[in-house]
CSV table of C-alpha atoms and ligand atoms in Angstrom, one decimal:
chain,number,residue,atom,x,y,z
A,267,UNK,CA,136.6,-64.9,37.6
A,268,UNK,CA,138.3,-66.2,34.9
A,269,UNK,CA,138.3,-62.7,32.9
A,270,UNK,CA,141.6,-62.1,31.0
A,271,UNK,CA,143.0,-59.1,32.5
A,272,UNK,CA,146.8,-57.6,32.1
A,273,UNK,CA,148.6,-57.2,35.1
A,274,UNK,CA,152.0,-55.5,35.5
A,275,UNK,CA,152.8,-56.8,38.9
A,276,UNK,CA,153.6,-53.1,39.6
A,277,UNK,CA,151.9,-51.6,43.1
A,278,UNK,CA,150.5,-48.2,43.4
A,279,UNK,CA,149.9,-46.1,46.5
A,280,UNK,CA,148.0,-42.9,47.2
A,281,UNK,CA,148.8,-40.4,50.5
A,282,UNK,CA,147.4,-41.1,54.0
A,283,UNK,CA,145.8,-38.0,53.8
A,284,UNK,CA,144.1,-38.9,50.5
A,285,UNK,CA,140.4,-40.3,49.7
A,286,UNK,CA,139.5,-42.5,46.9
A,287,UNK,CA,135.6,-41.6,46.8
A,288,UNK,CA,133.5,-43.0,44.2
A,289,UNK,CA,129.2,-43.7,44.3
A,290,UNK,CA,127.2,-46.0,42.5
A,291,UNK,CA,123.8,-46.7,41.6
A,292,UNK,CA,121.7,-49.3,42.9
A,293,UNK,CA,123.2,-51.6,40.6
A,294,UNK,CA,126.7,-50.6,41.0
A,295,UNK,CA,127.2,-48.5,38.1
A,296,UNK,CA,129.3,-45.5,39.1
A,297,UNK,CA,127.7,-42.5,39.4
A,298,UNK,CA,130.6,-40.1,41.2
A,299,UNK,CA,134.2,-40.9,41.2
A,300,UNK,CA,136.7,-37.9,42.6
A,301,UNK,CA,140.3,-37.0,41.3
A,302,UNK,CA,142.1,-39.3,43.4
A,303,UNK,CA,140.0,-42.2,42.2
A,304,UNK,CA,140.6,-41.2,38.7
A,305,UNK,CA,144.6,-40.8,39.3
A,306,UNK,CA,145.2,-43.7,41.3
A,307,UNK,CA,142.9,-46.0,39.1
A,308,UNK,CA,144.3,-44.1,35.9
A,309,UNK,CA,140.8,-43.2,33.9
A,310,UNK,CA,139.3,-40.0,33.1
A,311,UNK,CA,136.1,-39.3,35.2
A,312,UNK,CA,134.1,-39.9,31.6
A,313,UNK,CA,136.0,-43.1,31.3
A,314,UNK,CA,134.2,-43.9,34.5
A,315,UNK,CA,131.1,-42.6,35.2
A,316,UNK,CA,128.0,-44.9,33.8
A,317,UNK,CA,130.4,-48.3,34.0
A,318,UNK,CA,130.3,-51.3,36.7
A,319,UNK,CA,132.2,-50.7,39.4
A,320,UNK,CA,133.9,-54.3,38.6
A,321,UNK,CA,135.8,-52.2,36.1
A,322,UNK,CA,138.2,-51.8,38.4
A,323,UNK,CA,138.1,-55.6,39.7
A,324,UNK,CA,141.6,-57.5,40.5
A,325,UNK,CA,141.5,-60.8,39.4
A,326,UNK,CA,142.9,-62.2,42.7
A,327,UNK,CA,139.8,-60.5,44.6
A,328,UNK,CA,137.7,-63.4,46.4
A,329,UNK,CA,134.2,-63.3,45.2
A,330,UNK,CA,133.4,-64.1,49.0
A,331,UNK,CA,134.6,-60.4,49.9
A,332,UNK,CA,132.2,-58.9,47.1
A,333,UNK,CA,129.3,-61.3,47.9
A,334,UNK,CA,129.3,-59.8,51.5
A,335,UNK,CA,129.9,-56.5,50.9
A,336,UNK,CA,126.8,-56.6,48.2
A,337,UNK,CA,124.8,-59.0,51.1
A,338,UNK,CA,125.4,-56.4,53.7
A,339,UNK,CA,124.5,-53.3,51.8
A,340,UNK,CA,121.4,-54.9,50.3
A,341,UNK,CA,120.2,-55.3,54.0
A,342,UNK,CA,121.0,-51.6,54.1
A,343,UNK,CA,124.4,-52.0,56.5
A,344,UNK,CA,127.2,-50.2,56.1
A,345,UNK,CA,130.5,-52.8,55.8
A,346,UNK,CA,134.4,-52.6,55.9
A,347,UNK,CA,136.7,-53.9,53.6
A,348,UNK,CA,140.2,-54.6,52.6
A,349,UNK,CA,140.3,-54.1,48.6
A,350,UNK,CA,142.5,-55.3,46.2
A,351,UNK,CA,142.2,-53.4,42.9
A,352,UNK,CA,143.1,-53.2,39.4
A,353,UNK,CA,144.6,-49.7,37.9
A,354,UNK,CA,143.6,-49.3,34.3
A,355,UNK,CA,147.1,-50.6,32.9
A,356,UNK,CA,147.3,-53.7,35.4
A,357,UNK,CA,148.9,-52.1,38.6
A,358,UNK,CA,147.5,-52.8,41.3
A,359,UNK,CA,146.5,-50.9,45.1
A,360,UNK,CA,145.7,-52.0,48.2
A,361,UNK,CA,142.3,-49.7,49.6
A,362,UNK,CA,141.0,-49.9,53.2
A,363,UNK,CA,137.2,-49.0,51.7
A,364,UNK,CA,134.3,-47.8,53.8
A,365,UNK,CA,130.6,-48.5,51.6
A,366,UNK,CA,127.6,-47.2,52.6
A,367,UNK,CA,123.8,-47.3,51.1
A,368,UNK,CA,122.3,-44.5,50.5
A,369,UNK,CA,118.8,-43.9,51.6
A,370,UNK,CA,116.2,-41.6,50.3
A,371,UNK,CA,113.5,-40.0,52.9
A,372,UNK,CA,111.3,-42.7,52.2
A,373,UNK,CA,114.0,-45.3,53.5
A,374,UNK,CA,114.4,-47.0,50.4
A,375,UNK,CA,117.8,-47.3,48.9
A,376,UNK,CA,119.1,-45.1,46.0
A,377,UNK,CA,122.6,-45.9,45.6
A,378,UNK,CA,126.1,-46.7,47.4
A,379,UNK,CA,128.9,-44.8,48.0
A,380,UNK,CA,132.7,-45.8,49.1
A,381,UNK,CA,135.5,-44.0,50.6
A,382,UNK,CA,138.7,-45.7,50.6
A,383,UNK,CA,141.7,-44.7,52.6
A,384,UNK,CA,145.2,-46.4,52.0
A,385,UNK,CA,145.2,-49.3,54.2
A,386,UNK,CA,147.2,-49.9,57.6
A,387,UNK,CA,150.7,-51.7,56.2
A,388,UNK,CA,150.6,-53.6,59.5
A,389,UNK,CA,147.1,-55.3,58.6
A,390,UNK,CA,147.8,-56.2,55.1
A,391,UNK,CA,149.8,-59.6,55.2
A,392,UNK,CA,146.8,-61.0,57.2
A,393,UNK,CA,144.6,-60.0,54.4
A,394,UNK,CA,146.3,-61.1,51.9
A,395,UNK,CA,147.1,-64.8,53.4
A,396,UNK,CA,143.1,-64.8,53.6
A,397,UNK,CA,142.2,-63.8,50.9
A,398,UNK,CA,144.6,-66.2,48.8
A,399,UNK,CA,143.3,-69.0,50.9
A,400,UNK,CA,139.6,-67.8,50.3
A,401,UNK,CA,140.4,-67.5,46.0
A,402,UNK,CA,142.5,-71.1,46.3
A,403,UNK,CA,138.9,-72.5,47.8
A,404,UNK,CA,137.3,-70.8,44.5
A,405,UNK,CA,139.8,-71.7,42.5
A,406,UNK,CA,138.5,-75.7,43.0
A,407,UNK,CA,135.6,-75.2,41.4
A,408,UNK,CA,134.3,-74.6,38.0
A,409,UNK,CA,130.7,-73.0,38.6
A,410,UNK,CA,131.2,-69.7,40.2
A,411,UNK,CA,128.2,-69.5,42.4
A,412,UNK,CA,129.7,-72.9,44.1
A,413,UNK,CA,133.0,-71.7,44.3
A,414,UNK,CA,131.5,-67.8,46.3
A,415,UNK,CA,129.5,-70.6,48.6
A,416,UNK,CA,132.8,-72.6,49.0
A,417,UNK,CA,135.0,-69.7,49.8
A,418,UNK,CA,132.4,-68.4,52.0
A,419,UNK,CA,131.7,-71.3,54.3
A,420,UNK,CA,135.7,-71.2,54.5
A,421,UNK,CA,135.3,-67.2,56.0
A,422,UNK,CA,132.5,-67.3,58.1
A,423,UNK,CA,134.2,-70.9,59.5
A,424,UNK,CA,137.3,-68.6,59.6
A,425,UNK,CA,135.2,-66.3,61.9
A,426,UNK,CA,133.3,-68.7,64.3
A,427,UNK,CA,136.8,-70.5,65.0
A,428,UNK,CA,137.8,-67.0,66.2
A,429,UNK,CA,134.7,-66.0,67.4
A,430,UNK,CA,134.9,-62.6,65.7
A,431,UNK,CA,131.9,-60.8,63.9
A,432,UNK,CA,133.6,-59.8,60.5
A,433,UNK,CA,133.6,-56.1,62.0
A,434,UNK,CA,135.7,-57.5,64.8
A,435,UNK,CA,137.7,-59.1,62.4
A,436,UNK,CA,138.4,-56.3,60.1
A,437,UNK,CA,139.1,-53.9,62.8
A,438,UNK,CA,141.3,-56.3,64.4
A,439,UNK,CA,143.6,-56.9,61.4
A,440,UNK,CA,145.5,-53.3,62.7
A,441,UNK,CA,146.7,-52.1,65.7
A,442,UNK,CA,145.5,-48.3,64.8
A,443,UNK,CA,142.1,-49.8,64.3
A,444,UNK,CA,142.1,-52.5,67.0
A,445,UNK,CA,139.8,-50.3,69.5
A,446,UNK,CA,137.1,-49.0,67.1
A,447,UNK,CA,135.9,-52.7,66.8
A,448,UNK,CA,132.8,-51.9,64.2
A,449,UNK,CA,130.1,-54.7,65.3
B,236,LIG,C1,129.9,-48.2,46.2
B,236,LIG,C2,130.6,-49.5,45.7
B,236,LIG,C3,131.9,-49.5,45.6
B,236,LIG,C4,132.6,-50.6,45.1
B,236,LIG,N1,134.0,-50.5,45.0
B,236,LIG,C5,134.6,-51.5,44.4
B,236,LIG,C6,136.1,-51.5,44.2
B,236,LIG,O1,136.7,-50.5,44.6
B,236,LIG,N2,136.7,-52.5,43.6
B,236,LIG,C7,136.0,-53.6,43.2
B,236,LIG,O2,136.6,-54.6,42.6
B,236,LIG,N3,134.6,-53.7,43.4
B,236,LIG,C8,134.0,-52.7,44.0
B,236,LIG,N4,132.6,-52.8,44.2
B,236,LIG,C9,131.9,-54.1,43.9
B,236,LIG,C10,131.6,-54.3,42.4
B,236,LIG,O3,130.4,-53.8,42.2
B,236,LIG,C11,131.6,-55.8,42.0
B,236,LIG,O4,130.7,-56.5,42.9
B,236,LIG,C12,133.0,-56.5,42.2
B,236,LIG,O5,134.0,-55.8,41.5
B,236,LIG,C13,133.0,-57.9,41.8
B,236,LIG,O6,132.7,-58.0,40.4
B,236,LIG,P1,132.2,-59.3,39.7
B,236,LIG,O7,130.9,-59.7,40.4
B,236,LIG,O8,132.0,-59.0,38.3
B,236,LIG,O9,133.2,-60.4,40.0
B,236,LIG,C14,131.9,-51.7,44.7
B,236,LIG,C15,130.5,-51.7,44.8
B,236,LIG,C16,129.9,-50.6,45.3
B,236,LIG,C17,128.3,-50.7,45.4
């Protein structure tokens, strides 16, 4: 969490008819990442491929966020996500990702994969007023496995006090998602 990373301040978009695609391994090493993911991130796909996918991790993520999201696909669920990442020379852009497991016939799990659209501009300042409350909860304590269990109990309590699942909550963050309320 404390990695020293440059960051230009400077925000990048993509087109709403664009797809940021990438797949992983089991571990999270990526295995597949298409043109727009190479533009928008700004690495070749050999800069890429065979690296953790927390090459492309923005300091001001919550580790909550990627807890869940690794939580979820370990039990072999698919899970929605508003991303903040990190463009090789310290931009940043804003992904609405969808990550799924992988399955081979056998059932077991072989890998992820994520397709990220540009979020809805309407969700985004409810995002981003979580998710700075979520990284100030981390931010109070030194050992990082605390600070994810801090900054969790803040989400889920986030969650119960609404009574949303976090699909609800997710999809409820936008009025263009508001009726396809994942569960
Ligand atoms: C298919 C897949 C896609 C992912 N996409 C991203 C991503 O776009 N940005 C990101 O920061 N982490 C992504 N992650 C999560 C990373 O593997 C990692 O957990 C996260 O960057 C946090 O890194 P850290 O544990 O080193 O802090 C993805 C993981 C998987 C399995």
């Amino acid at each position: 969490m404390s990695r020293a990373v440059t960051l230009t301040g400077i925000e990048r978009t993509f087109g709403t008819d664009e797809i940021i695609v990438s797949k992983t391994d089991p571990r999270g090493i990526i295995t597949y990442a298409n043109d727009v993911f190479c533009r928008v991130a700004g690495y070749t796909e050999a800069d890429l491929l065979g690296q953790p996918h927390n090459i492309i991790r923005h300091p001001d993520m919550p580790g909550c966020v990627f807890k869940l999201l690794w939580d979820t696909l370990h039990d072999g669920r698919e899970i929605f996500a508003y991303v903040l990442n990190r463009a090789r020379n310290g931009d940043h852009y804003w992904v609405f990702a969808h990550v799924t497991p992988s399955f081979d016939t056998a059932g077991r799990i072989v890998g992820y994969h994520s397709n990220r659209r540009v979020p809805y501009p309407d969700a985004l300042p409810k995002v981003q007023a979580l998710y700075a409350e979520l990284l100030a909860e981390e931010k109070r304590h030194r050992e990082r496995t605390v600070a994810v269990s801090a900054s969790t109990t803040v989400l889920v309590g986030r969650l119960q006090a609404a009574g949303l699942t976090y699909g609800q909550f997710v999809f409820g963050l936008s009025a263009h998602t508001r009726f396809g309320a994942a569960a």
